[in-house]
PDB file of C-alpha atoms in Angstrom:
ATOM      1  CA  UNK A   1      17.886   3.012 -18.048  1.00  0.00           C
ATOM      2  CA  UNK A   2      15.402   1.264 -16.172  1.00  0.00           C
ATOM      3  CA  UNK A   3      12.821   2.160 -13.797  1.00  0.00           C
ATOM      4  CA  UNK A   4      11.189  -0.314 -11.202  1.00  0.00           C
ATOM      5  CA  UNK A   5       8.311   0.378  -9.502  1.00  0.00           C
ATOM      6  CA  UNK A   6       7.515  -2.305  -6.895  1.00  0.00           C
ATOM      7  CA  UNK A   7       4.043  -2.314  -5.046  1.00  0.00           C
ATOM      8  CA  UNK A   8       3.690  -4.276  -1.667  1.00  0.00           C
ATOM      9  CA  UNK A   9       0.832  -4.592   0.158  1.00  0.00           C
ATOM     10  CA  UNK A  10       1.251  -7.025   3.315  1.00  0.00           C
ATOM     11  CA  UNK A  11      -1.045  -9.683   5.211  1.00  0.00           C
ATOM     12  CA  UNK A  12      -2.461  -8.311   8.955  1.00  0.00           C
ATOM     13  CA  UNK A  13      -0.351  -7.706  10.978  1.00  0.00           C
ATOM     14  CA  UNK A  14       2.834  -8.140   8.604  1.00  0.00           C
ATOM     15  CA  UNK A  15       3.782  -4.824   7.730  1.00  0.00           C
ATOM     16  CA  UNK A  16       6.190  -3.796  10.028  1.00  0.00           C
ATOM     17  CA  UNK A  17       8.335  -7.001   8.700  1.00  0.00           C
ATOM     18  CA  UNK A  18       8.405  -6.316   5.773  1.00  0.00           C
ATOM     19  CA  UNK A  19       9.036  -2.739   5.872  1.00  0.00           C
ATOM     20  CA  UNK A  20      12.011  -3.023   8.028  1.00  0.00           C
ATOM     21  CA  UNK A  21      13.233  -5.482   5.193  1.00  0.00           C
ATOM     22  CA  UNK A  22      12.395  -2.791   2.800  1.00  0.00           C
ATOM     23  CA  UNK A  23      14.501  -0.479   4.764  1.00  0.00           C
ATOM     24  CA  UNK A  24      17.520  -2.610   5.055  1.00  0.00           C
ATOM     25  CA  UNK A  25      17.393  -3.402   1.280  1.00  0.00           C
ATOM     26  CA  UNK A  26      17.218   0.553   0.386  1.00  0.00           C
ATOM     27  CA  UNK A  27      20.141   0.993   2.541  1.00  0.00           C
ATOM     28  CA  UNK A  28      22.391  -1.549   1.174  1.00  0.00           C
ATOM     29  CA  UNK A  29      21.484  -0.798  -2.565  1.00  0.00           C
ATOM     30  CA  UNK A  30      21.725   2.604  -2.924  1.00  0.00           C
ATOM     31  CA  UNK A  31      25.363   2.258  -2.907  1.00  0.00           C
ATOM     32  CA  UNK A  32      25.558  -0.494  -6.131  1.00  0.00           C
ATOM     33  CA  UNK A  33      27.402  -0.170  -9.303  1.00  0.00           C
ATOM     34  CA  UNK A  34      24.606   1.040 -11.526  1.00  0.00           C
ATOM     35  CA  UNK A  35      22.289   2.521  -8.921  1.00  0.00           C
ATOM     36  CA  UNK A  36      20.798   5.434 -10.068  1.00  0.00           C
ATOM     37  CA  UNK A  37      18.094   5.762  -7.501  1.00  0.00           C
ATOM     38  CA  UNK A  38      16.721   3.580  -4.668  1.00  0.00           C
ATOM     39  CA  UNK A  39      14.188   4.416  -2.070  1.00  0.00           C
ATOM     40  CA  UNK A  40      10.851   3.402  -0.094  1.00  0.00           C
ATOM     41  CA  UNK A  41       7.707   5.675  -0.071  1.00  0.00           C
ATOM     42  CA  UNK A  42       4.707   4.734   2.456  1.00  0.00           C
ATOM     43  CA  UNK A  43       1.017   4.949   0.773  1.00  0.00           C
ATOM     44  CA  UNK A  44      -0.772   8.080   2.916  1.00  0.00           C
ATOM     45  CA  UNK A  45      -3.872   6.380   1.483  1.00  0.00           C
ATOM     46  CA  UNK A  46      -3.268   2.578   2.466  1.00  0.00           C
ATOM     47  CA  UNK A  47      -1.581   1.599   5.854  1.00  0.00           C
ATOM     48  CA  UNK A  48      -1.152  -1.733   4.980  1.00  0.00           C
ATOM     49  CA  UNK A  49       1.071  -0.730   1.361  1.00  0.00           C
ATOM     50  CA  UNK A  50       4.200   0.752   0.269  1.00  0.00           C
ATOM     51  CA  UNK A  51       6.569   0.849  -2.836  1.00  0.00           C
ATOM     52  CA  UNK A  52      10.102   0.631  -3.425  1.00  0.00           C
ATOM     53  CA  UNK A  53      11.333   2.670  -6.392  1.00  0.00           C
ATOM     54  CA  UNK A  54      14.277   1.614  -7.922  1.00  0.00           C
ATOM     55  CA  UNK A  55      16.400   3.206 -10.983  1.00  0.00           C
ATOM     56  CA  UNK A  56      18.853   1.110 -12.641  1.00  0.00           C
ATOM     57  CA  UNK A  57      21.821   2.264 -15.297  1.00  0.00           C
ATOM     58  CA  UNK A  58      21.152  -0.986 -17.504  1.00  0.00           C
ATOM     59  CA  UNK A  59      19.835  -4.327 -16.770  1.00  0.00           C
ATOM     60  CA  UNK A  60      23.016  -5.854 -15.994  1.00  0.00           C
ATOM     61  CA  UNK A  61      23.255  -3.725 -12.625  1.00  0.00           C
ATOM     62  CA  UNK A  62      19.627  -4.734 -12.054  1.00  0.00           C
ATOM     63  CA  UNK A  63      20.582  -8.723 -12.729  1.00  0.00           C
ATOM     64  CA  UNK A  64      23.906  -8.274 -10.615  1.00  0.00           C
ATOM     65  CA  UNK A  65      21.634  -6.508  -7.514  1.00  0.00           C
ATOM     66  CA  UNK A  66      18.891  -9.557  -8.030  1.00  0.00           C
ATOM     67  CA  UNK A  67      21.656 -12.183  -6.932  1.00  0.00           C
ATOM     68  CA  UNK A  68      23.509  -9.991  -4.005  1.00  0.00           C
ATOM     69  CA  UNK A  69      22.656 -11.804   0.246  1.00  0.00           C
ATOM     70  CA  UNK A  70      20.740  -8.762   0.998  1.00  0.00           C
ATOM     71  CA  UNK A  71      18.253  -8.871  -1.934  1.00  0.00           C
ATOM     72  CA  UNK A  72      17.765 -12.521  -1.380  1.00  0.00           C
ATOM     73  CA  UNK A  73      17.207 -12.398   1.961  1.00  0.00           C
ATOM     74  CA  UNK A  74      15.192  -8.792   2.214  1.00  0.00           C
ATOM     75  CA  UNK A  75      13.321 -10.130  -0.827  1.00  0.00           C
ATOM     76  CA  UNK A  76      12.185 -13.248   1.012  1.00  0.00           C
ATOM     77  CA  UNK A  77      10.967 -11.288   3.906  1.00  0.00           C
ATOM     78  CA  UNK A  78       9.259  -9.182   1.963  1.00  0.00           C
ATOM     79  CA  UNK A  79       7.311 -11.791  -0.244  1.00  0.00           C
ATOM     80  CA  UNK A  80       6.457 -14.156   3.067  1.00  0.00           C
ATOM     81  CA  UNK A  81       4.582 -10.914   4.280  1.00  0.00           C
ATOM     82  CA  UNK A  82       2.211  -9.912   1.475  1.00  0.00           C
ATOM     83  CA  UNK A  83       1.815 -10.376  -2.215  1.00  0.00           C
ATOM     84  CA  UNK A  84       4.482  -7.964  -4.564  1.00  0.00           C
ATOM     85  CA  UNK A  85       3.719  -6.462  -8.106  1.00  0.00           C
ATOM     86  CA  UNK A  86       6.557  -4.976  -9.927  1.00  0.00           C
ATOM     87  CA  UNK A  87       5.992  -2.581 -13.245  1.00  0.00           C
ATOM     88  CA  UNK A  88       9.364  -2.064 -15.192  1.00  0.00           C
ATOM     89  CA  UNK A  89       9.622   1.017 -17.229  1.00  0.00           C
ATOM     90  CA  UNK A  90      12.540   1.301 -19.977  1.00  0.00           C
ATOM     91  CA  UNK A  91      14.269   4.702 -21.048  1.00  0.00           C
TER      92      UNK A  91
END
């Protein structure tokens, strides 16, 4: 099993963006072969961060997500709006 935890934090005036990208990526991946978990959580600390939280059967599901439109596109958003750090955790 693996666990992503992926940290954005966007430019001024660039969250909005990239959270609606966020949003649309949740939606369309919580519903892939191998999804365990998939979801979006706002910092109550930070208004200019958020994470996405991903959980992932085995790293095949997580390489056959990586190359689906929406990730690709979503993704792109997401990076031209702020800087992203990913932690993976293995179970």
């Amino acid at each position: 099993m693996l666990r992503l935890n992926c940290f954005f934090q966007a430019k001024k005036g660039q969250y909005d963006r990239a959270l609606e990208a966020a949003i649309a990526l949740v939606a369309k991946s919580q519903s892939r072969p191998g999804c365990i978990s998939y979801d979006a959580f706002e910092s109550v600390t930070r208004p200019d961060v958020f994470c996405i939280v991903e959980t992932w059967a085995d790293q095949a599901s997580l390489d056959v997500h990586s190359k689906t439109p929406e990730f690709i596109e979503n993704v792109g958003i997401i990076n031209e709006c702020g800087e992203m750090k990913i932690e993976v955790l293995e179970k």
